[in-house]
PDB file of C-alpha atoms and ligand atoms in Angstrom:
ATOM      1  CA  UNK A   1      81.258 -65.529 140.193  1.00 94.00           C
ATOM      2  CA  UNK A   2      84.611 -66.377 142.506  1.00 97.00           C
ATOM      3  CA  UNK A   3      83.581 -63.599 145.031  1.00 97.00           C
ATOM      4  CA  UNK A   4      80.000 -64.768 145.132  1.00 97.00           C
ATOM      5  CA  UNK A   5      80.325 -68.717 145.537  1.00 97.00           C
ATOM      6  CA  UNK A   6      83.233 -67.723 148.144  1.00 97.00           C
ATOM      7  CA  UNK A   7      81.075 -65.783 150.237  1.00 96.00           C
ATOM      8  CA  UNK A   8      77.968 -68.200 150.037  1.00 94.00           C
ATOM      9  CA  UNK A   9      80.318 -71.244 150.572  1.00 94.00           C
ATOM     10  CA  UNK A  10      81.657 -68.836 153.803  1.00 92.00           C
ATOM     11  CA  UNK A  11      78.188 -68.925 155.208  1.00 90.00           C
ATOM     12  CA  UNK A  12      76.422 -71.867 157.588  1.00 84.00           C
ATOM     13  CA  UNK A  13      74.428 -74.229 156.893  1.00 81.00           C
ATOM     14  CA  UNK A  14      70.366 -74.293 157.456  1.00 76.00           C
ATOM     15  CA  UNK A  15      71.371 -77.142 160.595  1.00 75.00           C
ATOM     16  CA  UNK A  16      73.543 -74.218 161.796  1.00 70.00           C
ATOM     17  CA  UNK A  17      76.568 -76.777 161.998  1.00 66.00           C
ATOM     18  CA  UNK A  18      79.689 -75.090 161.311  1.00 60.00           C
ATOM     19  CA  UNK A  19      81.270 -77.883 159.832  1.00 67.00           C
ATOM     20  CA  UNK A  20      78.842 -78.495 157.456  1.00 75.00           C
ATOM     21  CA  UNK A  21      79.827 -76.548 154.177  1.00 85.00           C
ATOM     22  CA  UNK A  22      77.090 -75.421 151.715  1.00 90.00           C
ATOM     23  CA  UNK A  23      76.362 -77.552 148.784  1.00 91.00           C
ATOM     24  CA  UNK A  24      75.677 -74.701 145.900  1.00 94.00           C
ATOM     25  CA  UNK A  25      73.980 -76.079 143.207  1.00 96.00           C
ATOM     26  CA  UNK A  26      74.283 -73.307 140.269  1.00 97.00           C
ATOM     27  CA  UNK A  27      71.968 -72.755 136.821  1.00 96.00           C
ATOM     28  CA  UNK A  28      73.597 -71.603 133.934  1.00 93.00           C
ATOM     29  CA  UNK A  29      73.801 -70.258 130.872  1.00 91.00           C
ATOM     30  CA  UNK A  30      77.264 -70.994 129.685  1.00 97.00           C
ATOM     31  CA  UNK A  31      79.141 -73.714 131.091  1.00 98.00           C
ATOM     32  CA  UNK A  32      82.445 -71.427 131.194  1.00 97.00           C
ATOM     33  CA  UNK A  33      81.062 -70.295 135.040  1.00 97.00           C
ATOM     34  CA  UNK A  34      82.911 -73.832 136.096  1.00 98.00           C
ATOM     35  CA  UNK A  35      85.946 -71.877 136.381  1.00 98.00           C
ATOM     36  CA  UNK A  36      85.397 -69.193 138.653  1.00 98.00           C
ATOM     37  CA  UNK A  37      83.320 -72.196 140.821  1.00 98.00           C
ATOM     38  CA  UNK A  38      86.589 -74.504 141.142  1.00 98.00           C
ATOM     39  CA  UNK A  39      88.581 -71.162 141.743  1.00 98.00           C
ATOM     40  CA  UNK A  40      86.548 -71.040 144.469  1.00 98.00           C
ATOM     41  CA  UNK A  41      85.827 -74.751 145.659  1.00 98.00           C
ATOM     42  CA  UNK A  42      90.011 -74.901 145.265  1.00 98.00           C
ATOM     43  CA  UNK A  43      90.665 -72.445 148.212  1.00 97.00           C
ATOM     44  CA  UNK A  44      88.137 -74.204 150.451  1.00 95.00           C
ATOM     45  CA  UNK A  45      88.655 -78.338 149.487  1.00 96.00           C
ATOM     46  CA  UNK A  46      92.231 -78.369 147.408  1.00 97.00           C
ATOM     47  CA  UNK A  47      92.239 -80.065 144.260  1.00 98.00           C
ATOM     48  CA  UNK A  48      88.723 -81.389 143.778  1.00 98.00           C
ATOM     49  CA  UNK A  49      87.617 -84.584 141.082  1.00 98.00           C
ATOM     50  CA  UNK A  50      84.858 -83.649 138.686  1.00 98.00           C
ATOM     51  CA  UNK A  51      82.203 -85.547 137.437  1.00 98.00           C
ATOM     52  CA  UNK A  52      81.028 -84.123 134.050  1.00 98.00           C
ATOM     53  CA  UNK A  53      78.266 -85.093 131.951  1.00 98.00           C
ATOM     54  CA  UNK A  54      78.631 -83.605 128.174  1.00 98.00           C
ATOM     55  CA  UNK A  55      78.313 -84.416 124.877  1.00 98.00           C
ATOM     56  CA  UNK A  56      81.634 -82.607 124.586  1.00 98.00           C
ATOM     57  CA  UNK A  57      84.973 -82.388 126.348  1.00 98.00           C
ATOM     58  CA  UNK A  58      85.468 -78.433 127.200  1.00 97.00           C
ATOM     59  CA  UNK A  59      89.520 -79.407 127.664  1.00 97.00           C
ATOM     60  CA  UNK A  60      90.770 -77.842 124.225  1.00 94.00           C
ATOM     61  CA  UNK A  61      93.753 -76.251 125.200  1.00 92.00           C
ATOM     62  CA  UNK A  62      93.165 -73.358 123.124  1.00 83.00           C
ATOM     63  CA  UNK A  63      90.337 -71.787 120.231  1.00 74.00           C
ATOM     64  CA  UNK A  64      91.382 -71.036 116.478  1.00 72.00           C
ATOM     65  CA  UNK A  65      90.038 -67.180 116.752  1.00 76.00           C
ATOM     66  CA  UNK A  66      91.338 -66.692 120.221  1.00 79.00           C
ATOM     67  CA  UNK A  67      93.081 -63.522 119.799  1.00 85.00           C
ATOM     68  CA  UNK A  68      93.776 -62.192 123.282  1.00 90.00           C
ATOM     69  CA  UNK A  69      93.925 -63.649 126.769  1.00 86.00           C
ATOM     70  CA  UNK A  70      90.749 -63.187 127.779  1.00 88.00           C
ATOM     71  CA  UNK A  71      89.034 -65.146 125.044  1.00 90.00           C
ATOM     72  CA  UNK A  72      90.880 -68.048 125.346  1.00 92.00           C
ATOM     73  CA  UNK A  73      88.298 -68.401 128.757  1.00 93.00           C
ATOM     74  CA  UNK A  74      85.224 -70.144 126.870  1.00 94.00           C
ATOM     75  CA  UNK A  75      83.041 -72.722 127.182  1.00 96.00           C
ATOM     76  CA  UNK A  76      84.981 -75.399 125.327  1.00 95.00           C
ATOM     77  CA  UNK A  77      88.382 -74.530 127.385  1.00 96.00           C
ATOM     78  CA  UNK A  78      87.696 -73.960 131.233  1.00 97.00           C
ATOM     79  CA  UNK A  79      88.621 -77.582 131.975  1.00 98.00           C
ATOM     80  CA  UNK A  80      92.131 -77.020 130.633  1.00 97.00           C
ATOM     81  CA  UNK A  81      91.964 -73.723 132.059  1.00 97.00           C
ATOM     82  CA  UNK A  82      91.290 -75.392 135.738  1.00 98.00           C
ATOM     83  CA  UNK A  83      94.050 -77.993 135.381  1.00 98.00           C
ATOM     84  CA  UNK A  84      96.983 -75.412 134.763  1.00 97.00           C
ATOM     85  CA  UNK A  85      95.688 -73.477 137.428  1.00 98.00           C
ATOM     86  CA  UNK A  86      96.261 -77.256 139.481  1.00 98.00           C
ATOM     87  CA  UNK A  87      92.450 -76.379 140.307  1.00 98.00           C
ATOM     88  CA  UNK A  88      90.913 -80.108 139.626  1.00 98.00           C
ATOM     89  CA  UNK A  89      93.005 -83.801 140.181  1.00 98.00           C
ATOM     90  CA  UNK A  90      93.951 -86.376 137.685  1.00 98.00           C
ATOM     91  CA  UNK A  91      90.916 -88.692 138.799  1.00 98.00           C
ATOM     92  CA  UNK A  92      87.893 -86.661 137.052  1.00 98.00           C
ATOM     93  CA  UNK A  93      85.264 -88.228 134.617  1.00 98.00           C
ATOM     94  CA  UNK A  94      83.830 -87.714 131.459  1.00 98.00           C
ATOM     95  CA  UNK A  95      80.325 -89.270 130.682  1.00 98.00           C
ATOM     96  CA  UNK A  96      77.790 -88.904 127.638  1.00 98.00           C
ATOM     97  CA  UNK A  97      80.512 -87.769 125.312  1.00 98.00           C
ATOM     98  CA  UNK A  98      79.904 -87.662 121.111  1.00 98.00           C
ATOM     99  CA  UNK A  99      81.865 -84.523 120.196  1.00 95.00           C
ATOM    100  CA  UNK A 100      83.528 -84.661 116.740  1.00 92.00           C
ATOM    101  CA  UNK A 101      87.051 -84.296 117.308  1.00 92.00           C
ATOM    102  CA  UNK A 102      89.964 -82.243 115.658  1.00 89.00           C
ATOM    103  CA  UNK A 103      92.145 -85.407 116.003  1.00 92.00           C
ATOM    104  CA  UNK A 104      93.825 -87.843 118.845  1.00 95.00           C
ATOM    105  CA  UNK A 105      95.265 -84.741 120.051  1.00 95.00           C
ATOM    106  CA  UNK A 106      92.010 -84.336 121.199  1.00 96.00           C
ATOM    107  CA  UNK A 107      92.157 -87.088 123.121  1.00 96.00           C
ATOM    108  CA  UNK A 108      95.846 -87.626 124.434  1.00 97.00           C
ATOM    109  CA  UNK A 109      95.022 -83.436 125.816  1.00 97.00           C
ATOM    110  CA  UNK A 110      91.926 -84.671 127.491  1.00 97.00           C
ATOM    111  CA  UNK A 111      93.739 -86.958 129.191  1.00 97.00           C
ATOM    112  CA  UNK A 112      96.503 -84.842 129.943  1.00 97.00           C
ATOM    113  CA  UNK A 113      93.878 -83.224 131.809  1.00 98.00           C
ATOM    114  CA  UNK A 114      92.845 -85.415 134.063  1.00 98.00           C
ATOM    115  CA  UNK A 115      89.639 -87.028 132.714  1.00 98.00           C
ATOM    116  CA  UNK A 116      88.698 -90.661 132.070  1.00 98.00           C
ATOM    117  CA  UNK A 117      85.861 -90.899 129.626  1.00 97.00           C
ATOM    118  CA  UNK A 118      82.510 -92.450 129.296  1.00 98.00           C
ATOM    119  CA  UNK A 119      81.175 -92.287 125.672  1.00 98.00           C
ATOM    120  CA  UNK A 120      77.129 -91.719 124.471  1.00 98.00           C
ATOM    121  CA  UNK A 121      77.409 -95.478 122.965  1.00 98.00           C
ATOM    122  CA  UNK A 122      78.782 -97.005 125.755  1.00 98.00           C
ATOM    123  CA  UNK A 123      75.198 -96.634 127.351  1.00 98.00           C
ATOM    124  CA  UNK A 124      74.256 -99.332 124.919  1.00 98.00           C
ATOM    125  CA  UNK A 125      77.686-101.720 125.306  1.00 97.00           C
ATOM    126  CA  UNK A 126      77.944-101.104 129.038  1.00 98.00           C
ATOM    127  CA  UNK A 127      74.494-100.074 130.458  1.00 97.00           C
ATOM    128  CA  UNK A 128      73.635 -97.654 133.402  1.00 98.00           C
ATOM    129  CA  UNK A 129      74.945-100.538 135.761  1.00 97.00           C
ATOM    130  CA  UNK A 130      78.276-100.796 134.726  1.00 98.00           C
ATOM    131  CA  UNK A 131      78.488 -97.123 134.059  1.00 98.00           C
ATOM    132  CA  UNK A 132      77.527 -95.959 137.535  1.00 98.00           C
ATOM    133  CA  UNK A 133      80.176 -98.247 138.772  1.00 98.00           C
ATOM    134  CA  UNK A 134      83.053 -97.092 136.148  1.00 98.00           C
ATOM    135  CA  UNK A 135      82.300 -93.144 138.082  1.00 98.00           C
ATOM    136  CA  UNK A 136      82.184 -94.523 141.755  1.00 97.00           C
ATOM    137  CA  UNK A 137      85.284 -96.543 141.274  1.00 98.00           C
ATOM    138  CA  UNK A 138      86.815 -93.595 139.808  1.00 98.00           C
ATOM    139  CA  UNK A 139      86.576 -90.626 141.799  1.00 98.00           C
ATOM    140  CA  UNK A 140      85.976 -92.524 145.192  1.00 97.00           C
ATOM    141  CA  UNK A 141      85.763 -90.703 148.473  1.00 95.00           C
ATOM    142  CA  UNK A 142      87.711 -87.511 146.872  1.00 97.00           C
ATOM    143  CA  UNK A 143      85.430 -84.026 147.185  1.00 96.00           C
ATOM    144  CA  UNK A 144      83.911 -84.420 143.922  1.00 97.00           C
ATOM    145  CA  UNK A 145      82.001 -81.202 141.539  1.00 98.00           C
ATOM    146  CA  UNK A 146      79.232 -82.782 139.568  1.00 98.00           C
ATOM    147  CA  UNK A 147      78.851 -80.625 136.111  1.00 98.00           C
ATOM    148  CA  UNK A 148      76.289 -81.408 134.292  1.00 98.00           C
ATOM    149  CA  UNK A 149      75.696 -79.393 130.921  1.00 98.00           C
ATOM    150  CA  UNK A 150      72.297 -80.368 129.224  1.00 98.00           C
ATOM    151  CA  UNK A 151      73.539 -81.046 126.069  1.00 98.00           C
ATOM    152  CA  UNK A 152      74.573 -84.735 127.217  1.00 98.00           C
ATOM    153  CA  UNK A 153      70.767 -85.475 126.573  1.00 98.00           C
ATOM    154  CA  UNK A 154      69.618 -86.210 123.390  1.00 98.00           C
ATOM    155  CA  UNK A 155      68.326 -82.853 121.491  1.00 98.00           C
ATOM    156  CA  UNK A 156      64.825 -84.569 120.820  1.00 97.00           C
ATOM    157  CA  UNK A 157      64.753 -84.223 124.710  1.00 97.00           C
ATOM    158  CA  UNK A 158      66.540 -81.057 125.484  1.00 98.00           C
ATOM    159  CA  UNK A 159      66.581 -78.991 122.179  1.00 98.00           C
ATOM    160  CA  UNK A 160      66.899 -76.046 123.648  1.00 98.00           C
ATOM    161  CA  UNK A 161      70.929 -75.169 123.434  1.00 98.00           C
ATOM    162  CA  UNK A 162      73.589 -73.676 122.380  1.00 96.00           C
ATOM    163  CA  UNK A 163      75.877 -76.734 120.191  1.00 96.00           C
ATOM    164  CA  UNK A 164      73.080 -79.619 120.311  1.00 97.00           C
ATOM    165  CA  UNK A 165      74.654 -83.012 119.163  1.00 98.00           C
ATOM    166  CA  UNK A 166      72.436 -85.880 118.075  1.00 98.00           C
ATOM    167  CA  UNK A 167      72.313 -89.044 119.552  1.00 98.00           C
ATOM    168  CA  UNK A 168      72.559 -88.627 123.150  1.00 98.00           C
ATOM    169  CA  UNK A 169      70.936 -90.137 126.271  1.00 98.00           C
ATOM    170  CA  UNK A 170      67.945 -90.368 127.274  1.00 98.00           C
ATOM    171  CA  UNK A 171      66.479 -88.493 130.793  1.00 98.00           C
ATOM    172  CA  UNK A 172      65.533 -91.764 132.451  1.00 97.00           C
ATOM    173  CA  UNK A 173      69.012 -93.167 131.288  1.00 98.00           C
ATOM    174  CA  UNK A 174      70.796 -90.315 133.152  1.00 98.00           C
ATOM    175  CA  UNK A 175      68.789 -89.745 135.904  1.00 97.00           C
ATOM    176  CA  UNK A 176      69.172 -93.549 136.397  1.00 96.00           C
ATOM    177  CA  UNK A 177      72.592 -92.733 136.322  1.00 97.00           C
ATOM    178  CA  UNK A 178      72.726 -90.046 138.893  1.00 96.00           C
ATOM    179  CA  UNK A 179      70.571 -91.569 141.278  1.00 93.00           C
ATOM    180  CA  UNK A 180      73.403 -94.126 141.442  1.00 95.00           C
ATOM    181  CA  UNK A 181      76.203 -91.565 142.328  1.00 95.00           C
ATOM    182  CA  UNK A 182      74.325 -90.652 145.204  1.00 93.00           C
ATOM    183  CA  UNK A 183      76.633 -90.944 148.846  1.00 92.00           C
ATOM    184  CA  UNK A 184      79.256 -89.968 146.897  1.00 95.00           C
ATOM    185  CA  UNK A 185      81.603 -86.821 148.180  1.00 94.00           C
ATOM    186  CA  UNK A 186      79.976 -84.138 146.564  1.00 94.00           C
ATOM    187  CA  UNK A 187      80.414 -80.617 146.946  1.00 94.00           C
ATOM    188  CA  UNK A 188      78.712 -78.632 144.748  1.00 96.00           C
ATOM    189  CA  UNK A 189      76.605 -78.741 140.890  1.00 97.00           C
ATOM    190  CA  UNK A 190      75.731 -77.375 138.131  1.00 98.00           C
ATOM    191  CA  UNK A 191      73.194 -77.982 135.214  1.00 98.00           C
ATOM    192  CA  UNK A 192      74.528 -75.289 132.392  1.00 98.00           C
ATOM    193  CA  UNK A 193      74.148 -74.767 128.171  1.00 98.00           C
ATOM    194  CA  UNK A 194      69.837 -74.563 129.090  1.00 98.00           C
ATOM    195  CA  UNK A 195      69.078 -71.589 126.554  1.00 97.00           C
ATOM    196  CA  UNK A 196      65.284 -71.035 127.111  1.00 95.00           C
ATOM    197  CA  UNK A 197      64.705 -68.948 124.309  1.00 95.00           C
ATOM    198  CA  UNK A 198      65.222 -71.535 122.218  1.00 95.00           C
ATOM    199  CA  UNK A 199      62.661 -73.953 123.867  1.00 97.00           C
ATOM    200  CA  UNK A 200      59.672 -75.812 123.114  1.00 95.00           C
ATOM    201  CA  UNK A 201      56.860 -75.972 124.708  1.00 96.00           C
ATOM    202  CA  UNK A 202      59.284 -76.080 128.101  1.00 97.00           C
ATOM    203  CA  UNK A 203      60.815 -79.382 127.198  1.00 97.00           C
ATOM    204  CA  UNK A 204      64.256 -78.637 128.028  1.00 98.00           C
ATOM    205  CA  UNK A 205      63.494 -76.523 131.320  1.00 97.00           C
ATOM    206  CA  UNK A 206      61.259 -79.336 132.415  1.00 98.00           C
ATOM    207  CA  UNK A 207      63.786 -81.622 132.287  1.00 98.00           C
ATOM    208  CA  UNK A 208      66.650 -79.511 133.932  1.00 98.00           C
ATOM    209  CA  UNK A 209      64.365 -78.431 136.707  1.00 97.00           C
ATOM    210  CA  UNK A 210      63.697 -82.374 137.318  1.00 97.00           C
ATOM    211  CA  UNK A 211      67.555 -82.751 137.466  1.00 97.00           C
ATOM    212  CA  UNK A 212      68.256 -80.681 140.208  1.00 96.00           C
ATOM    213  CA  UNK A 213      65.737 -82.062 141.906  1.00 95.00           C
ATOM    214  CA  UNK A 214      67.321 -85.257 141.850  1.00 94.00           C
ATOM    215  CA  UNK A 215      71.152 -83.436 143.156  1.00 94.00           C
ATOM    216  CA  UNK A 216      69.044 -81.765 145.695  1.00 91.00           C
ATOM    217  CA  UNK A 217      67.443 -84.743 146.848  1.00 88.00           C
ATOM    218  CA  UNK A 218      70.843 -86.519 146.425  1.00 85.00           C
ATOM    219  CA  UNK A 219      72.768 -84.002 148.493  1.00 83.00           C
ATOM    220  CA  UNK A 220      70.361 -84.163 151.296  1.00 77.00           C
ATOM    221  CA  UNK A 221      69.675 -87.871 151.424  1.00 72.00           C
ATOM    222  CA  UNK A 222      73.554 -88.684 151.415  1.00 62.00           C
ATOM    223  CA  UNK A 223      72.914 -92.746 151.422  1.00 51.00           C
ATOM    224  CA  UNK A 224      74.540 -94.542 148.667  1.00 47.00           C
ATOM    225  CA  UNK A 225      71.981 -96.274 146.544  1.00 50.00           C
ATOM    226  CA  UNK A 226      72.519-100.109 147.756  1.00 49.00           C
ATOM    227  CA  UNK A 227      71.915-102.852 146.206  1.00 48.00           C
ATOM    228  CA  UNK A 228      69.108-103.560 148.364  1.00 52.00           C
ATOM    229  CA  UNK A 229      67.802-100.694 148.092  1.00 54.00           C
ATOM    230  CA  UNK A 230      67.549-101.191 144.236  1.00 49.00           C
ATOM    231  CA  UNK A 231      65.681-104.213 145.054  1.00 50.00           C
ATOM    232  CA  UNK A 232      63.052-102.300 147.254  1.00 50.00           C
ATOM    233  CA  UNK A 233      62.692-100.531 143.839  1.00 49.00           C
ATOM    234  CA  UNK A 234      61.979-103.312 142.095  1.00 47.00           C
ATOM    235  CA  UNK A 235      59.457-104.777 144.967  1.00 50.00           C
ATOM    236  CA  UNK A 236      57.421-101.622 144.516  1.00 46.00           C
ATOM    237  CA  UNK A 237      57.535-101.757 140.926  1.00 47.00           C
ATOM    238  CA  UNK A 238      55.965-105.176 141.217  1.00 48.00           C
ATOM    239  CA  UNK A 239      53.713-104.696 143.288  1.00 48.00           C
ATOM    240  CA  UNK A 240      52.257-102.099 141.323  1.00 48.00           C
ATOM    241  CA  UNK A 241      52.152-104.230 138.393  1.00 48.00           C
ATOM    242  CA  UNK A 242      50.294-106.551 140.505  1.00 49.00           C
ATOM    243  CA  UNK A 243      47.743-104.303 141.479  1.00 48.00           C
ATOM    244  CA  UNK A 244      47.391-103.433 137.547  1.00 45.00           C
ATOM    245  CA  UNK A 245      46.922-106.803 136.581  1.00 41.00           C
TER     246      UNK A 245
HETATM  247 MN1   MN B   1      79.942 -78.120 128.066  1.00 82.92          MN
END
């Protein structure tokens, strides 16, 4: 995985621009192929600020079971992983989290790690608004890795997974939300945990295919979301419901 996003991050752009670096957005299967990615994004960027959208936090510093080196690397680890390799900064994000937790050494670790976090519930306390503001202010201008493991939905909208976890968002909530992020930094994606074989009537594929649509369309458009633009929104919204009425 370190050897192939290396050589595709070594290659131009479609503009032919050398400076521009490739934005690889990556579909996964498990959510462990983060590390190998910031391996790589490390040697190109330096430290780089994640943006991760989970129901859980995937910075346990180790797994009961874990008898060798090689399988402490799993999907609930790579984060910790990434920060004693110095891979990621202190300014990353958490958002959609619900996880049940061993205890506050859950916690304190997580933040040991680097990550601020942004609970399932606080979509109802803070709304997208204040929540798309909370992960601007956060990672700012830094070259940011958006993560995005499709568990954070709700399993009534994307069943189809490996540790579903009830109560989670909504699509339109977090596509709201990532439509906001947009101008931000970014330098590469994933959506990851989307198990297929396990899906209904394409419900979860449908919905992680729409979701890199909107990073693709996010990466190429570039423009922060304004607040006028927001209103444009809502002026073709209502004139819509105009025309209806
Ligand atoms: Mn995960």
């Amino acid at each position: 995985m370190e050897v192939a996003y290396s050589t595709l991050l070594a290659r131009k752009t479609a503009s032919g621009a050398a400076k521009n670096v490739p934005k690889i957005v990556s579909l996964g299967g498990d959510h462990t192929i983060v590390l190998p990615i910031l391996r790589a994004l490390y040697k190109k960027y330096g430290p780089i600020t994640v943006i991760h959208f989970d129901a859980h936090l995937d910075t346990w510093p180790g797994y009961a079971g874990a008898i060798t080196e090689q399988s402490q690397i799993t999907h609930g680890t790579f984060f910790y992983l990434a920060h004693q390799e110095g891979l990621i900064t202190n300014s990353s994000i958490h958002a959609g989290i619900r996880t049940k937790l061993a205890g506050p050494e859950d916690l304190e670790n997580d933040l040991e790690v680097g990550f601020q976090l942004i609970s399932a519930d606080d979509i109802d306390d803070l709304g997208v608004p204040e929540i798309v503001e909370r992960i601007r202010g956060r990672v700012g201008s830094r070259p940011v890795y958006l993560s995005l493991d499709i568990d954070v939905l709700d399993p009534s909208v994307a069943p189809a997974t490996g540790t579903p976890e009830p109560a989670g968002w909504h699509a339109r909530e977090l596509k709201r939300i990532i439509r906001g992020l947009a101008g931000l930094n970014f330098v590469g994606a994933d959506i990851v945990e989307v198990s297929p074989a396990y899906d209904f009537a394409e419900v979860t594929t449908t919905v992680a295919a729409d979701l890199v649509h909107d990073f693709l369309s996010m990466f190429l458009s570039g423009a922060p979301q304004t607040s006028e633009s927001r209103t444009n929104t809502n002026k073709i919204a209502t004139a819509k419901d105009d025309r209806e009425l």
